[in-house]
Amino acid sequence: MFVIAILMQIVMCNAHTCLIDKTQAVCRYLELTSVPQDLPKDIKFLDISYNNLTVITSSELSEYKSLRTLLMNDNNLDLLQCDAFHGLSLLVELSLAKNNLHVSRSYPNGVFKPLINLSKLDISQNMKKSTNFSVNYTIPVDELNHLNKLSIDLVHQPYFGKHFREMRGLNVLIFDFCLVELLTNKTFMYMPNNVSHLFLNTCRHFVVIETNALFYFNNLNTLDFSGSNIHLARALDALYPFQNRKIDNVLFRGITYPELGHDVDIVLTKDMMKYIKSMCVQTLDFSNNLIVKILNESLLSLDHPECLQNLLLSANRFSLDNFATDFFKFLHRAKVLKLVDYSYIPIAYNQPVFLEINGNNYRKLLEVDKYYGTKIIPFVRFPSHLEYVRFSHIMATTGMKEIILANSSLRHLEISYFKTYIFPKFTLEGTNELTYLDISGISAETTIGKFPVLQHLKILVMKTTQLYKLLWNNTNIFNWAPNLTSLDLSYNYIWRIKDATLGNLPHLRNLNLSHNMFNVIPNVLMTFKYLVSLDLSINQLTNIPKNIREWADLQQEKRQFNFFLNKNPYICSCDTIEFLFWTSKTNVKLDRNGNYLCWLPIKNGKSRYMHNILKYFHDYFGQCKAKMWLQIGTALLTFTMCALIISTLVYNFRWRIIFFFYRTFRRFVERRLDVMFKYDVYVSYSDDSVAFLKLLSGVIEEDWGFKMCCQDRNFTVGAPSADERVKHIHCSRDIIFLVTPSINENEWIHFEIERAKYEKMTKYLQKIVVITKGISLADIQSEFATIWQEVLFIEWPTEEEEKAKAWQKLKLWLF
Ligand SMILES: *[C@@H]1O[C@H](CO)[C@@H](O)[C@H](O)[C@H]1NC(C)=O
Ligand SMILES: *[C@@H]1O[C@H](CO)[C@@H](O)[C@H](O)[C@H]1NC(C)=O
Ligand SMILES: *[C@@H]1O[C@H](CO)[C@@H](O)[C@H](O)[C@H]1NC(C)=O
Ligand SMILES: *[C@@H]1O[C@H](CO)[C@@H](O)[C@H](O)[C@H]1NC(C)=O
Ligand SMILES: *[C@@H]1O[C@H](CO)[C@@H](O)[C@H](O)[C@H]1NC(C)=O
Ligand SMILES: *[C@@H]1O[C@H](CO)[C@@H](O)[C@H](O)[C@H]1NC(C)=O
Ligand SMILES: *[C@@H]1O[C@H](CO)[C@@H](O)[C@H](O)[C@H]1NC(C)=O
Ligand SMILES: *[C@@H]1O[C@H](CO)[C@@H](O)[C@H](O)[C@H]1NC(C)=O
Ligand SMILES: *[C@@H]1O[C@H](CO)[C@@H](O)[C@H](O)[C@H]1NC(C)=O
Ligand SMILES: *[C@@H]1O[C@H](CO)[C@@H](O)[C@H](O)[C@H]1NC(C)=O
Ligand SMILES: *[C@@H]1O[C@H](CO)[C@@H](O)[C@H](O)[C@H]1NC(C)=O
């Protein structure tokens, strides 16, 4: 990037001159040590970021009187001379971020005087060093009467003088590089009282906030502490001055940090909620705060639920156990609630996606998950005012039988990646507006037949749903969504689609079939007339046959057609030359520009990119003569047949094949399926099984050569135990539960069972083996009830002879 930027500038202008476009000048990466004086005098936008300026001297900029925007980020500025901004009365935005300007030394009095029209000032990321003495912010901000938005650093011991109050128009205050550890009742005493948005997102050290510290922000509307190390309890205490007031956004995402590797568990109590209770809040974000429990009279007892529009609780650890009914009642009381996000619960999922609330627009970011107990709720009536609901990545034994949408405004519903006993049946009453539905990660066998006809549904996402199971003997499986325009069926292990299975989807425009196991493209796809995008990447295609190519060209003629075909095991031989040519000459918009990797039987089975092959075409295919055609054709046919048979076998008998070819072949399959495991087997055990564990590890690791993961050896010391378990179970292929009489004292057993269940469901190559020793089957049935059907079970014998058999059995299973 750097180099290109520099080169471009050198090529397009002369060295040390800037890119000029109308009234804009960009002078980045030119190692400038002063402001260029030869730019057009009427420029309105000047960017001199990434240079070597150390000081802005008097009147250096005064020629450029029309400037509205001046950016001088990423230089080495440490001083501004008095007249630095002389003449810039029209300047609206000034940015001096990432320099070395010191809030008490670098800004002489009067330096901002000429900037009568300045509205945005960014001087953040300048106070890089942490000092432990008080820093007096003498920067003459009182000269900036029209300033609206200020970004500034918050040093370890800040002192803001009375002159800060003079920024009467200041609305948005952003503290960056936050090194502060204590915010006292007096810290913000002289802050202008018109500030409506306060951001404090980067405080790295634990911040203590005295209860009245925010008192002087009389007109606060958005309080965003997200990401700072504050702790939810303290942040809630800091709301003391806002009791009985209206604050639109209280954004406390991820403000509770584990201390020295220990879990911090937050139980949300009535006492913690005592200040926020009386407030009128529109958006409440408590995501990612290690909340393990929500007590009665806390969250659900807000005095003004009618203010609430967006509620985000994702990535915590509390369960809906006895709470679900009250929770849904609460959703009804919240009359204007539009967005509910309750996902990634109860334990740290690897990369949660959070929703970003920005005014009333939500945008996807990163989020977390959650867990709950066994209970069936007969039905839930969604409040009609809800518009956006996400219940995703939840581990639950609680289930709902029915969800009723009555005259619902719901547009977006994600109810994905969780396993319950039952998947709710959806019932419509009156009108509905549902356009987006995501039911990924839940077996299609569970969800089929659960939806009424959803006429407005445009986008349906069904990733990882084992849909292949439905494609054999069902027809018209999407007849409940007649108006679909986008359908995502990736990661479904589909290798064949019969003509009538998908049914007639007359409006379908985007179809995603990537990460499946197709070795031929099903003809039925050609019946979707309006298709503009088809994704068949990461499948098992070896060639794109003529009829498909012609169809694709035809689609392209009618309208733009995007065809994704990357990462298939293509074969380039005399027989598939036409496909090879097609990739380079078709007008269809191919991913990777049609330059796919391709296997060459001719060159002893090397793989090359197609564009490369085309370039040296004659070297590869010069001898494609009649005689050769036959030979290669035969060879190719055999190969294709083999590939076909193998993938069919892999699909149908993958376990048995894996057994026969075990390790080598399995690695291959895993790679194809995009799953790589770090360990072969995770072993869950209790204290009294340590001796048996040693024996097991001897056999499994030394004799059979597997990698085994066990808590005492492989967990990172000090890391939160739940997270470690999640992580290690996730990267193990199989699980063994060693069940011994002390199982009841093992507090983690249920957690691990739930995790095993979750992983079993989201991934394929995993077995759950239960080995009991000294305890009878009946005693543990309740523990394993939820996964009983999926368990391979060995009651460890006492007889030597029997033991040999048990080992044999285990070996069979694990291979
Ligand atoms: C400008 O700064 C860069 C990096 O800070 C340095 O490598 C370069 O030598 C400097 N150039 C001049 C002319 O000082
Ligand atoms: C500030 O800028 C606005 C719009 O650019 C202009 O209308 C106004 O006159 C300027 N104010 C001063 C004091 O220059
Ligand atoms: C300031 O920091 C230095 C080193 O960082 C430390 O030695 C000193 O005790 C600190 N002083 C105070 C008053 O905390
Ligand atoms: C901060 O600086 C101002 C102006 O130099 C001075 O009047 C004031 O006493 C200083 N305050 C502190 C707490 O150092
Ligand atoms: C404070 O903000 C309000 C509304 O945002 C505005 O009407 C008022 O003029 C501002 N006060 C000052 C002194 O700028
Ligand atoms: C800060 O203000 C609160 C509320 O007025 C008061 O209870 C508390 O004692 C004050 N803290 C300090 C250290 O003065
Ligand atoms: C909390 O509320 C539930 C249901 O409203 C009730 O069953 C339970 O006893 C309450 N718990 C406490 C500690 O008050
Ligand atoms: C839905 O709205 C219609 C018209 O406003 C009304 O007649 C009907 O009773 C409503 N249905 C439900 C279930 O609320
Ligand atoms: C959806 O399909 C139905 C027929 O099943 C049709 O009557 C309706 O007009 C369609 N709605 C939209 C929004 O396309
Ligand atoms: C489809 O086949 C499976 C087994 O192959 C069977 O369990 C299921 O009942 C069949 N479904 C229908 C609708 O025939
Ligand atoms: C299809 O789905 C895969 C996996 O979910 C995704 O990576 C890809 O971007 C999707 N393709 C299109 C065209 O959106």
mmCIF file of C-alpha atoms in Angstrom, residues 444 448 460 462 465-484 486-490 492 494-513 516 518 521-529 531 533-536 551:
data_model
loop_
_atom_site.group_PDB
_atom_site.id
_atom_site.type_symbol
_atom_site.label_atom_id
_atom_site.label_comp_id
_atom_site.label_asym_id
_atom_site.label_seq_id
_atom_site.Cartn_x
_atom_site.Cartn_y
_atom_site.Cartn_z
ATOM 1 C CA ALA A 444 -33.348 -29.413 8.743
ATOM 2 C CA ILE A 448 -39.137 -28.850 8.278
ATOM 3 C CA LEU A 460 -33.488 -17.675 3.811
ATOM 4 C CA MET A 462 -29.811 -22.515 6.120
ATOM 5 C CA THR A 465 -28.437 -27.907 8.615
ATOM 6 C CA GLN A 466 -27.723 -31.418 7.301
ATOM 7 C CA LEU A 467 -30.141 -30.639 4.546
ATOM 8 C CA TYR A 468 -28.940 -33.605 2.513
ATOM 9 C CA LYS A 469 -31.071 -35.777 4.712
ATOM 10 C CA LEU A 470 -34.175 -34.142 3.340
ATOM 11 C CA LEU A 471 -33.213 -34.176 -0.272
ATOM 12 C CA TRP A 472 -33.805 -37.871 -0.824
ATOM 13 C CA ASN A 473 -37.449 -38.390 -0.386
ATOM 14 C CA ASN A 474 -39.012 -34.943 -0.063
ATOM 15 C CA THR A 475 -40.389 -32.679 -2.717
ATOM 16 C CA ASN A 476 -41.021 -28.998 -2.740
ATOM 17 C CA ILE A 477 -39.305 -28.402 0.574
ATOM 18 C CA PHE A 478 -39.473 -24.627 0.262
ATOM 19 C CA ASN A 479 -43.096 -24.316 -0.680
ATOM 20 C CA TRP A 480 -43.623 -22.279 2.459
ATOM 21 C CA ALA A 481 -41.373 -19.541 1.085
ATOM 22 C CA PRO A 482 -42.702 -18.980 -2.435
ATOM 23 C CA ASN A 483 -41.192 -15.542 -2.912
ATOM 24 C CA LEU A 484 -37.602 -16.271 -1.945
ATOM 25 C CA SER A 486 -31.899 -15.516 -1.866
ATOM 26 C CA LEU A 487 -31.232 -18.951 -0.561
ATOM 27 C CA ASP A 488 -28.082 -19.973 1.257
ATOM 28 C CA LEU A 489 -27.570 -23.720 1.520
ATOM 29 C CA SER A 490 -23.847 -23.803 2.122
ATOM 30 C CA ASN A 492 -24.943 -28.984 3.917
ATOM 31 C CA ILE A 494 -25.347 -32.053 -0.465
ATOM 32 C CA TRP A 495 -24.126 -34.035 -3.418
ATOM 33 C CA ARG A 496 -27.289 -34.428 -5.425
ATOM 34 C CA ILE A 497 -30.553 -32.562 -5.791
ATOM 35 C CA LYS A 498 -33.480 -34.288 -7.370
ATOM 36 C CA ASP A 499 -35.570 -32.265 -9.743
ATOM 37 C CA ALA A 500 -38.578 -31.726 -7.565
ATOM 38 C CA THR A 501 -36.887 -31.306 -4.204
ATOM 39 C CA LEU A 502 -36.368 -27.577 -4.100
ATOM 40 C CA GLY A 503 -39.657 -26.965 -5.817
ATOM 41 C CA ASN A 504 -40.535 -24.048 -7.941
ATOM 42 C CA LEU A 505 -38.907 -20.868 -6.703
ATOM 43 C CA PRO A 506 -39.839 -18.439 -9.436
ATOM 44 C CA HIS A 507 -38.143 -15.398 -7.925
ATOM 45 C CA LEU A 508 -34.870 -16.967 -6.888
ATOM 46 C CA ARG A 509 -31.935 -14.737 -7.757
ATOM 47 C CA ASN A 510 -29.110 -15.787 -5.476
ATOM 48 C CA LEU A 511 -28.326 -19.356 -4.649
ATOM 49 C CA ASN A 512 -25.412 -20.366 -2.495
ATOM 50 C CA LEU A 513 -24.372 -23.999 -2.647
ATOM 51 C CA ASN A 516 -21.163 -28.963 -0.391
ATOM 52 C CA PHE A 518 -21.448 -31.817 -5.667
ATOM 53 C CA ILE A 521 -24.011 -29.658 -11.227
ATOM 54 C CA PRO A 522 -27.655 -30.625 -10.832
ATOM 55 C CA ASN A 523 -29.727 -29.843 -13.901
ATOM 56 C CA VAL A 524 -32.525 -28.514 -11.777
ATOM 57 C CA LEU A 525 -30.520 -25.335 -11.204
ATOM 58 C CA MET A 526 -31.075 -24.425 -14.818
ATOM 59 C CA THR A 527 -34.777 -24.086 -14.159
ATOM 60 C CA PHE A 528 -34.269 -21.010 -12.004
ATOM 61 C CA LYS A 529 -34.727 -18.426 -14.692
ATOM 62 C CA LEU A 531 -30.688 -16.547 -11.142
ATOM 63 C CA SER A 533 -25.637 -15.422 -8.662
ATOM 64 C CA LEU A 534 -24.761 -19.057 -8.158
ATOM 65 C CA ASP A 535 -22.079 -20.146 -5.738
ATOM 66 C CA LEU A 536 -20.672 -23.635 -6.256
ATOM 67 C CA TRP A 551 -26.846 -21.961 -19.787
#
